[in-house]
Amino acid sequence: MTDTPADLPPPVYKRVLLKISGEALMGDQNYGIDLKTAERVASEVKQAVNSGVEVCLVIGGGNIFRGLSAAAKGMDRAAADYMGMLATVMNALGMQTALERIGVQTRVQSAIPMTSICEPYIRRRAIRHMEKGRVVIFAAGTGNPFFTTDTAAALRAAEMGCDALFKGTQVDGVYSDDPRKNPDAERYDQLDYLEVLSRDLKVMDAAAVTLMRENAIPIVVFSIHDKGGLARVLSGQGVCTVIGQRPAANAN
């Protein structure tokens, strides 16, 4: 399960950031981290690392605490967002444990310093970790309230010089509507950043999409639940939606 499929061509990306939601770690639970689900996601990351791709991650915190929802109910927005950042640290530590159990060296770096449990975010150190084959998980968002983990993922992808931002979602790409509710929703193979913004397709928040557009970093949307899906999409195969320019080896 953790070995890269032998029939796949070499990856067309060298360094990527994988963004997944906190909800993706819940499995069939209503709250928290499902260990089997975390282990399955970890095996997907291991396949990518075994293929030679340098990987970093950003994980949301919605499975534990959602700051925006709490703010909507009357909680101070800044305080709610800081609580959400702490939830992302919990998820990062859980994913680190799952990865290291299957032999993947991992470092957690937090935008909010908490040196007793993880490293502070230091850009050059993070790059060096990836160059050594370690997976780096960026926690605590940007360290500032009023910014989503989507924006944090876009920021870190730009800072790390990633070839693409991979967003693992509940479905296999970007649709005109929620395909789980609307069977007639149209699926897109490729989109431009401005199309995503003008159609309000809800792939990522506008700040994240704009940051990726300004840095010419493609966003690759795929299903995190598809076994072996990450390795296939990294090799230019598999089902996904690419926002921006596809790599030359994967161009149609």
mmCIF file of N, CA, C and O in Angstrom, residues 169-228:
data_model
loop_
_atom_site.group_PDB
_atom_site.id
_atom_site.type_symbol
_atom_site.label_atom_id
_atom_site.label_comp_id
_atom_site.label_asym_id
_atom_site.label_seq_id
_atom_site.Cartn_x
_atom_site.Cartn_y
_atom_site.Cartn_z
ATOM 1 N N THR A 169 -9.452 16.930 -1.888
ATOM 2 C CA THR A 169 -10.818 17.250 -1.511
ATOM 3 C C THR A 169 -11.675 15.987 -1.417
ATOM 4 O O THR A 169 -11.192 14.865 -1.583
ATOM 5 N N GLN A 170 -12.966 16.190 -1.197
ATOM 6 C CA GLN A 170 -13.904 15.077 -1.077
ATOM 7 C C GLN A 170 -14.325 14.536 -2.439
ATOM 8 O O GLN A 170 -14.912 13.452 -2.525
ATOM 9 N N VAL A 171 -14.080 15.299 -3.515
ATOM 10 C CA VAL A 171 -14.453 14.893 -4.872
ATOM 11 C C VAL A 171 -13.226 14.974 -5.774
ATOM 12 O O VAL A 171 -12.184 15.488 -5.380
ATOM 13 N N ASP A 172 -13.372 14.463 -7.021
ATOM 14 C CA ASP A 172 -12.208 14.272 -7.887
ATOM 15 C C ASP A 172 -11.889 15.455 -8.795
ATOM 16 O O ASP A 172 -11.383 15.278 -9.902
ATOM 17 N N GLY A 173 -12.157 16.659 -8.348
ATOM 18 C CA GLY A 173 -11.838 17.829 -9.146
ATOM 19 C C GLY A 173 -12.757 18.986 -8.817
ATOM 20 O O GLY A 173 -13.432 18.996 -7.777
ATOM 21 N N VAL A 174 -12.799 19.954 -9.717
ATOM 22 C CA VAL A 174 -13.640 21.139 -9.548
ATOM 23 C C VAL A 174 -14.895 20.978 -10.387
ATOM 24 O O VAL A 174 -14.821 20.622 -11.568
ATOM 25 N N TYR A 175 -16.029 21.238 -9.770
ATOM 26 C CA TYR A 175 -17.320 21.129 -10.454
ATOM 27 C C TYR A 175 -18.043 22.479 -10.428
ATOM 28 O O TYR A 175 -17.748 23.340 -9.596
ATOM 29 N N SER A 176 -19.009 22.623 -11.329
ATOM 30 C CA SER A 176 -19.820 23.842 -11.365
ATOM 31 C C SER A 176 -20.736 23.946 -10.157
ATOM 32 O O SER A 176 -21.198 25.033 -9.803
ATOM 33 N N ASP A 177 -21.014 22.808 -9.519
ATOM 34 C CA ASP A 177 -21.849 22.745 -8.325
ATOM 35 C C ASP A 177 -21.409 21.515 -7.535
ATOM 36 O O ASP A 177 -20.605 20.715 -8.026
ATOM 37 N N ASP A 178 -21.936 21.345 -6.349
ATOM 38 C CA ASP A 178 -21.582 20.183 -5.532
ATOM 39 C C ASP A 178 -22.134 18.923 -6.194
ATOM 40 O O ASP A 178 -23.355 18.719 -6.232
ATOM 41 N N PRO A 179 -21.261 18.039 -6.719
ATOM 42 C CA PRO A 179 -21.748 16.851 -7.425
ATOM 43 C C PRO A 179 -22.442 15.854 -6.514
ATOM 44 O O PRO A 179 -23.183 14.988 -6.985
ATOM 45 N N ARG A 180 -22.230 15.983 -5.209
ATOM 46 C CA ARG A 180 -22.906 15.090 -4.269
ATOM 47 C C ARG A 180 -24.366 15.483 -4.080
ATOM 48 O O ARG A 180 -25.170 14.670 -3.639
ATOM 49 N N LYS A 181 -24.681 16.724 -4.429
ATOM 50 C CA LYS A 181 -26.058 17.207 -4.313
ATOM 51 C C LYS A 181 -26.709 17.407 -5.677
ATOM 52 O O LYS A 181 -27.928 17.308 -5.800
ATOM 53 N N ASN A 182 -25.890 17.704 -6.683
ATOM 54 C CA ASN A 182 -26.408 17.980 -8.027
ATOM 55 C C ASN A 182 -25.731 17.038 -9.020
ATOM 56 O O ASN A 182 -24.594 17.264 -9.421
ATOM 57 N N PRO A 183 -26.433 15.975 -9.448
ATOM 58 C CA PRO A 183 -25.824 15.001 -10.373
ATOM 59 C C PRO A 183 -25.529 15.586 -11.752
ATOM 60 O O PRO A 183 -24.773 14.991 -12.524
ATOM 61 N N ASP A 184 -26.089 16.744 -12.056
ATOM 62 C CA ASP A 184 -25.858 17.388 -13.353
ATOM 63 C C ASP A 184 -24.702 18.392 -13.316
ATOM 64 O O ASP A 184 -24.454 19.090 -14.298
ATOM 65 N N ALA A 185 -24.004 18.468 -12.199
ATOM 66 C CA ALA A 185 -22.885 19.413 -12.085
ATOM 67 C C ALA A 185 -21.802 19.073 -13.105
ATOM 68 O O ALA A 185 -21.483 17.900 -13.325
ATOM 69 N N GLU A 186 -21.259 20.108 -13.722
ATOM 70 C CA GLU A 186 -20.217 19.931 -14.749
ATOM 71 C C GLU A 186 -18.840 19.877 -14.097
ATOM 72 O O GLU A 186 -18.506 20.697 -13.253
ATOM 73 N N ARG A 187 -18.049 18.900 -14.527
ATOM 74 C CA ARG A 187 -16.681 18.771 -14.023
ATOM 75 C C ARG A 187 -15.714 19.402 -15.009
ATOM 76 O O ARG A 187 -15.834 19.244 -16.220
ATOM 77 N N TYR A 188 -14.719 20.132 -14.485
ATOM 78 C CA TYR A 188 -13.732 20.807 -15.318
ATOM 79 C C TYR A 188 -12.394 20.079 -15.244
ATOM 80 O O TYR A 188 -11.944 19.693 -14.167
ATOM 81 N N ASP A 189 -11.738 19.921 -16.402
ATOM 82 C CA ASP A 189 -10.390 19.345 -16.428
ATOM 83 C C ASP A 189 -9.334 20.409 -16.187
ATOM 84 O O ASP A 189 -8.306 20.151 -15.561
ATOM 85 N N GLN A 190 -9.586 21.602 -16.704
ATOM 86 C CA GLN A 190 -8.617 22.691 -16.559
ATOM 87 C C GLN A 190 -9.350 24.022 -16.489
ATOM 88 O O GLN A 190 -10.364 24.223 -17.159
ATOM 89 N N LEU A 191 -8.831 24.917 -15.677
ATOM 90 C CA LEU A 191 -9.416 26.235 -15.502
ATOM 91 C C LEU A 191 -8.304 27.269 -15.390
ATOM 92 O O LEU A 191 -7.166 26.952 -15.043
ATOM 93 N N ASP A 192 -8.661 28.502 -15.662
ATOM 94 C CA ASP A 192 -7.768 29.623 -15.408
ATOM 95 C C ASP A 192 -8.099 30.195 -14.026
ATOM 96 O O ASP A 192 -9.227 30.073 -13.553
ATOM 97 N N TYR A 193 -7.125 30.829 -13.402
ATOM 98 C CA TYR A 193 -7.359 31.411 -12.084
ATOM 99 C C TYR A 193 -8.534 32.387 -12.112
ATOM 100 O O TYR A 193 -9.373 32.380 -11.203
ATOM 101 N N LEU A 194 -8.595 33.219 -13.143
ATOM 102 C CA LEU A 194 -9.654 34.219 -13.219
ATOM 103 C C LEU A 194 -11.027 33.578 -13.403
ATOM 104 O O LEU A 194 -12.038 34.116 -12.935
ATOM 105 N N GLU A 195 -11.063 32.422 -14.081
ATOM 106 C CA GLU A 195 -12.339 31.706 -14.208
ATOM 107 C C GLU A 195 -12.830 31.250 -12.845
ATOM 108 O O GLU A 195 -14.032 31.331 -12.543
ATOM 109 N N VAL A 196 -11.924 30.756 -12.021
ATOM 110 C CA VAL A 196 -12.291 30.307 -10.681
ATOM 111 C C VAL A 196 -12.863 31.465 -9.874
ATOM 112 O O VAL A 196 -13.892 31.337 -9.200
ATOM 113 N N LEU A 197 -12.209 32.619 -9.974
ATOM 114 C CA LEU A 197 -12.660 33.785 -9.211
ATOM 115 C C LEU A 197 -13.974 34.338 -9.749
ATOM 116 O O LEU A 197 -14.896 34.637 -8.982
ATOM 117 N N SER A 198 -14.085 34.463 -11.059
ATOM 118 C CA SER A 198 -15.286 35.072 -11.637
ATOM 119 C C SER A 198 -16.513 34.189 -11.483
ATOM 120 O O SER A 198 -17.633 34.677 -11.328
ATOM 121 N N ARG A 199 -16.310 32.868 -11.511
ATOM 122 C CA ARG A 199 -17.436 31.937 -11.352
ATOM 123 C C ARG A 199 -17.695 31.587 -9.893
ATOM 124 O O ARG A 199 -18.643 30.867 -9.597
ATOM 125 N N ASP A 200 -16.845 32.099 -9.008
ATOM 126 C CA ASP A 200 -16.992 31.854 -7.574
ATOM 127 C C ASP A 200 -17.124 30.356 -7.310
ATOM 128 O O ASP A 200 -18.070 29.890 -6.670
ATOM 129 N N LEU A 201 -16.129 29.576 -7.781
ATOM 130 C CA LEU A 201 -16.221 28.122 -7.740
ATOM 131 C C LEU A 201 -15.853 27.506 -6.389
ATOM 132 O O LEU A 201 -15.926 26.290 -6.224
ATOM 133 N N LYS A 202 -15.438 28.299 -5.436
ATOM 134 C CA LYS A 202 -15.215 27.835 -4.062
ATOM 135 C C LYS A 202 -14.130 26.764 -3.956
ATOM 136 O O LYS A 202 -14.188 25.893 -3.080
ATOM 137 N N VAL A 203 -13.141 26.813 -4.839
ATOM 138 C CA VAL A 203 -12.028 25.867 -4.738
ATOM 139 C C VAL A 203 -11.178 26.205 -3.520
ATOM 140 O O VAL A 203 -10.901 25.361 -2.671
ATOM 141 N N MET A 204 -10.749 27.446 -3.468
ATOM 142 C CA MET A 204 -10.031 28.003 -2.326
ATOM 143 C C MET A 204 -10.521 29.436 -2.189
ATOM 144 O O MET A 204 -11.198 29.950 -3.081
ATOM 145 N N ASP A 205 -10.178 30.085 -1.108
ATOM 146 C CA ASP A 205 -10.631 31.465 -0.977
ATOM 147 C C ASP A 205 -9.897 32.364 -1.974
ATOM 148 O O ASP A 205 -8.844 32.006 -2.519
ATOM 149 N N ALA A 206 -10.479 33.527 -2.224
ATOM 150 C CA ALA A 206 -9.978 34.414 -3.280
ATOM 151 C C ALA A 206 -8.533 34.842 -3.040
ATOM 152 O O ALA A 206 -7.745 34.949 -3.989
ATOM 153 N N ALA A 207 -8.164 35.067 -1.784
ATOM 154 C CA ALA A 207 -6.790 35.489 -1.496
ATOM 155 C C ALA A 207 -5.795 34.405 -1.894
ATOM 156 O O ALA A 207 -4.731 34.697 -2.454
ATOM 157 N N ALA A 208 -6.139 33.147 -1.631
ATOM 158 C CA ALA A 208 -5.247 32.037 -1.978
ATOM 159 C C ALA A 208 -5.114 31.889 -3.484
ATOM 160 O O ALA A 208 -4.005 31.721 -4.015
ATOM 161 N N VAL A 209 -6.235 31.950 -4.200
ATOM 162 C CA VAL A 209 -6.198 31.812 -5.657
ATOM 163 C C VAL A 209 -5.400 32.948 -6.281
ATOM 164 O O VAL A 209 -4.587 32.743 -7.194
ATOM 165 N N THR A 210 -5.599 34.158 -5.775
ATOM 166 C CA THR A 210 -4.874 35.317 -6.302
ATOM 167 C C THR A 210 -3.377 35.185 -6.067
ATOM 168 O O THR A 210 -2.563 35.495 -6.953
ATOM 169 N N LEU A 211 -2.985 34.705 -4.893
ATOM 170 C CA LEU A 211 -1.565 34.528 -4.593
ATOM 171 C C LEU A 211 -0.931 33.492 -5.518
ATOM 172 O O LEU A 211 0.191 33.679 -6.007
ATOM 173 N N MET A 212 -1.660 32.414 -5.808
ATOM 174 C CA MET A 212 -1.151 31.408 -6.734
ATOM 175 C C MET A 212 -1.054 31.973 -8.149
ATOM 176 O O MET A 212 -0.117 31.670 -8.891
ATOM 177 N N ARG A 213 -2.024 32.775 -8.525
ATOM 178 C CA ARG A 213 -1.988 33.408 -9.859
ATOM 179 C C ARG A 213 -0.782 34.342 -9.985
ATOM 180 O O ARG A 213 -0.065 34.316 -10.990
ATOM 181 N N GLU A 214 -0.538 35.142 -8.967
ATOM 182 C CA GLU A 214 0.565 36.097 -9.023
ATOM 183 C C GLU A 214 1.927 35.413 -9.080
ATOM 184 O O GLU A 214 2.888 35.975 -9.605
ATOM 185 N N ASN A 215 2.007 34.194 -8.542
ATOM 186 C CA ASN A 215 3.271 33.463 -8.533
ATOM 187 C C ASN A 215 3.319 32.336 -9.559
ATOM 188 O O ASN A 215 4.274 31.559 -9.585
ATOM 189 N N ALA A 216 2.277 32.271 -10.412
ATOM 190 C CA ALA A 216 2.202 31.272 -11.491
ATOM 191 C C ALA A 216 2.395 29.847 -10.973
ATOM 192 O O ALA A 216 3.088 29.030 -11.580
ATOM 193 N N ILE A 217 1.766 29.546 -9.842
ATOM 194 C CA ILE A 217 1.814 28.204 -9.272
ATOM 195 C C ILE A 217 0.469 27.536 -9.514
ATOM 196 O O ILE A 217 -0.561 28.038 -9.046
ATOM 197 N N PRO A 218 0.427 26.439 -10.250
ATOM 198 C CA PRO A 218 -0.853 25.783 -10.514
ATOM 199 C C PRO A 218 -1.449 25.158 -9.252
ATOM 200 O O PRO A 218 -0.727 24.748 -8.338
ATOM 201 N N ILE A 219 -2.777 25.099 -9.229
ATOM 202 C CA ILE A 219 -3.519 24.427 -8.165
ATOM 203 C C ILE A 219 -4.090 23.145 -8.762
ATOM 204 O O ILE A 219 -4.785 23.191 -9.778
ATOM 205 N N VAL A 220 -3.776 22.017 -8.168
ATOM 206 C CA VAL A 220 -4.234 20.714 -8.661
ATOM 207 C C VAL A 220 -5.233 20.152 -7.656
ATOM 208 O O VAL A 220 -4.876 19.887 -6.508
ATOM 209 N N VAL A 221 -6.473 19.989 -8.087
ATOM 210 C CA VAL A 221 -7.545 19.534 -7.196
ATOM 211 C C VAL A 221 -7.864 18.081 -7.530
ATOM 212 O O VAL A 221 -8.166 17.748 -8.679
ATOM 213 N N PHE A 222 -7.812 17.208 -6.520
ATOM 214 C CA PHE A 222 -8.039 15.776 -6.727
ATOM 215 C C PHE A 222 -8.723 15.211 -5.494
ATOM 216 O O PHE A 222 -8.859 15.888 -4.454
ATOM 217 N N SER A 223 -9.149 13.957 -5.558
ATOM 218 C CA SER A 223 -9.804 13.324 -4.422
ATOM 219 C C SER A 223 -8.778 12.713 -3.482
ATOM 220 O O SER A 223 -7.992 11.853 -3.881
ATOM 221 N N ILE A 224 -8.828 13.125 -2.225
ATOM 222 C CA ILE A 224 -7.912 12.576 -1.235
ATOM 223 C C ILE A 224 -8.341 11.167 -0.837
ATOM 224 O O ILE A 224 -7.586 10.415 -0.206
ATOM 225 N N HIS A 225 -9.547 10.762 -1.228
ATOM 226 C CA HIS A 225 -10.063 9.448 -0.855
ATOM 227 C C HIS A 225 -9.759 8.376 -1.898
ATOM 228 O O HIS A 225 -10.073 7.209 -1.679
ATOM 229 N N ASP A 226 -9.180 8.763 -3.021
ATOM 230 C CA ASP A 226 -8.850 7.818 -4.085
ATOM 231 C C ASP A 226 -7.508 7.161 -3.774
ATOM 232 O O ASP A 226 -6.465 7.818 -3.816
ATOM 233 N N LYS A 227 -7.526 5.872 -3.462
ATOM 234 C CA LYS A 227 -6.300 5.170 -3.096
ATOM 235 C C LYS A 227 -5.287 5.229 -4.237
ATOM 236 O O LYS A 227 -5.577 4.862 -5.364
ATOM 237 N N GLY A 228 -4.092 5.724 -3.937
ATOM 238 C CA GLY A 228 -3.052 5.870 -4.950
ATOM 239 C C GLY A 228 -3.243 7.083 -5.832
ATOM 240 O O GLY A 228 -2.464 7.309 -6.760
#
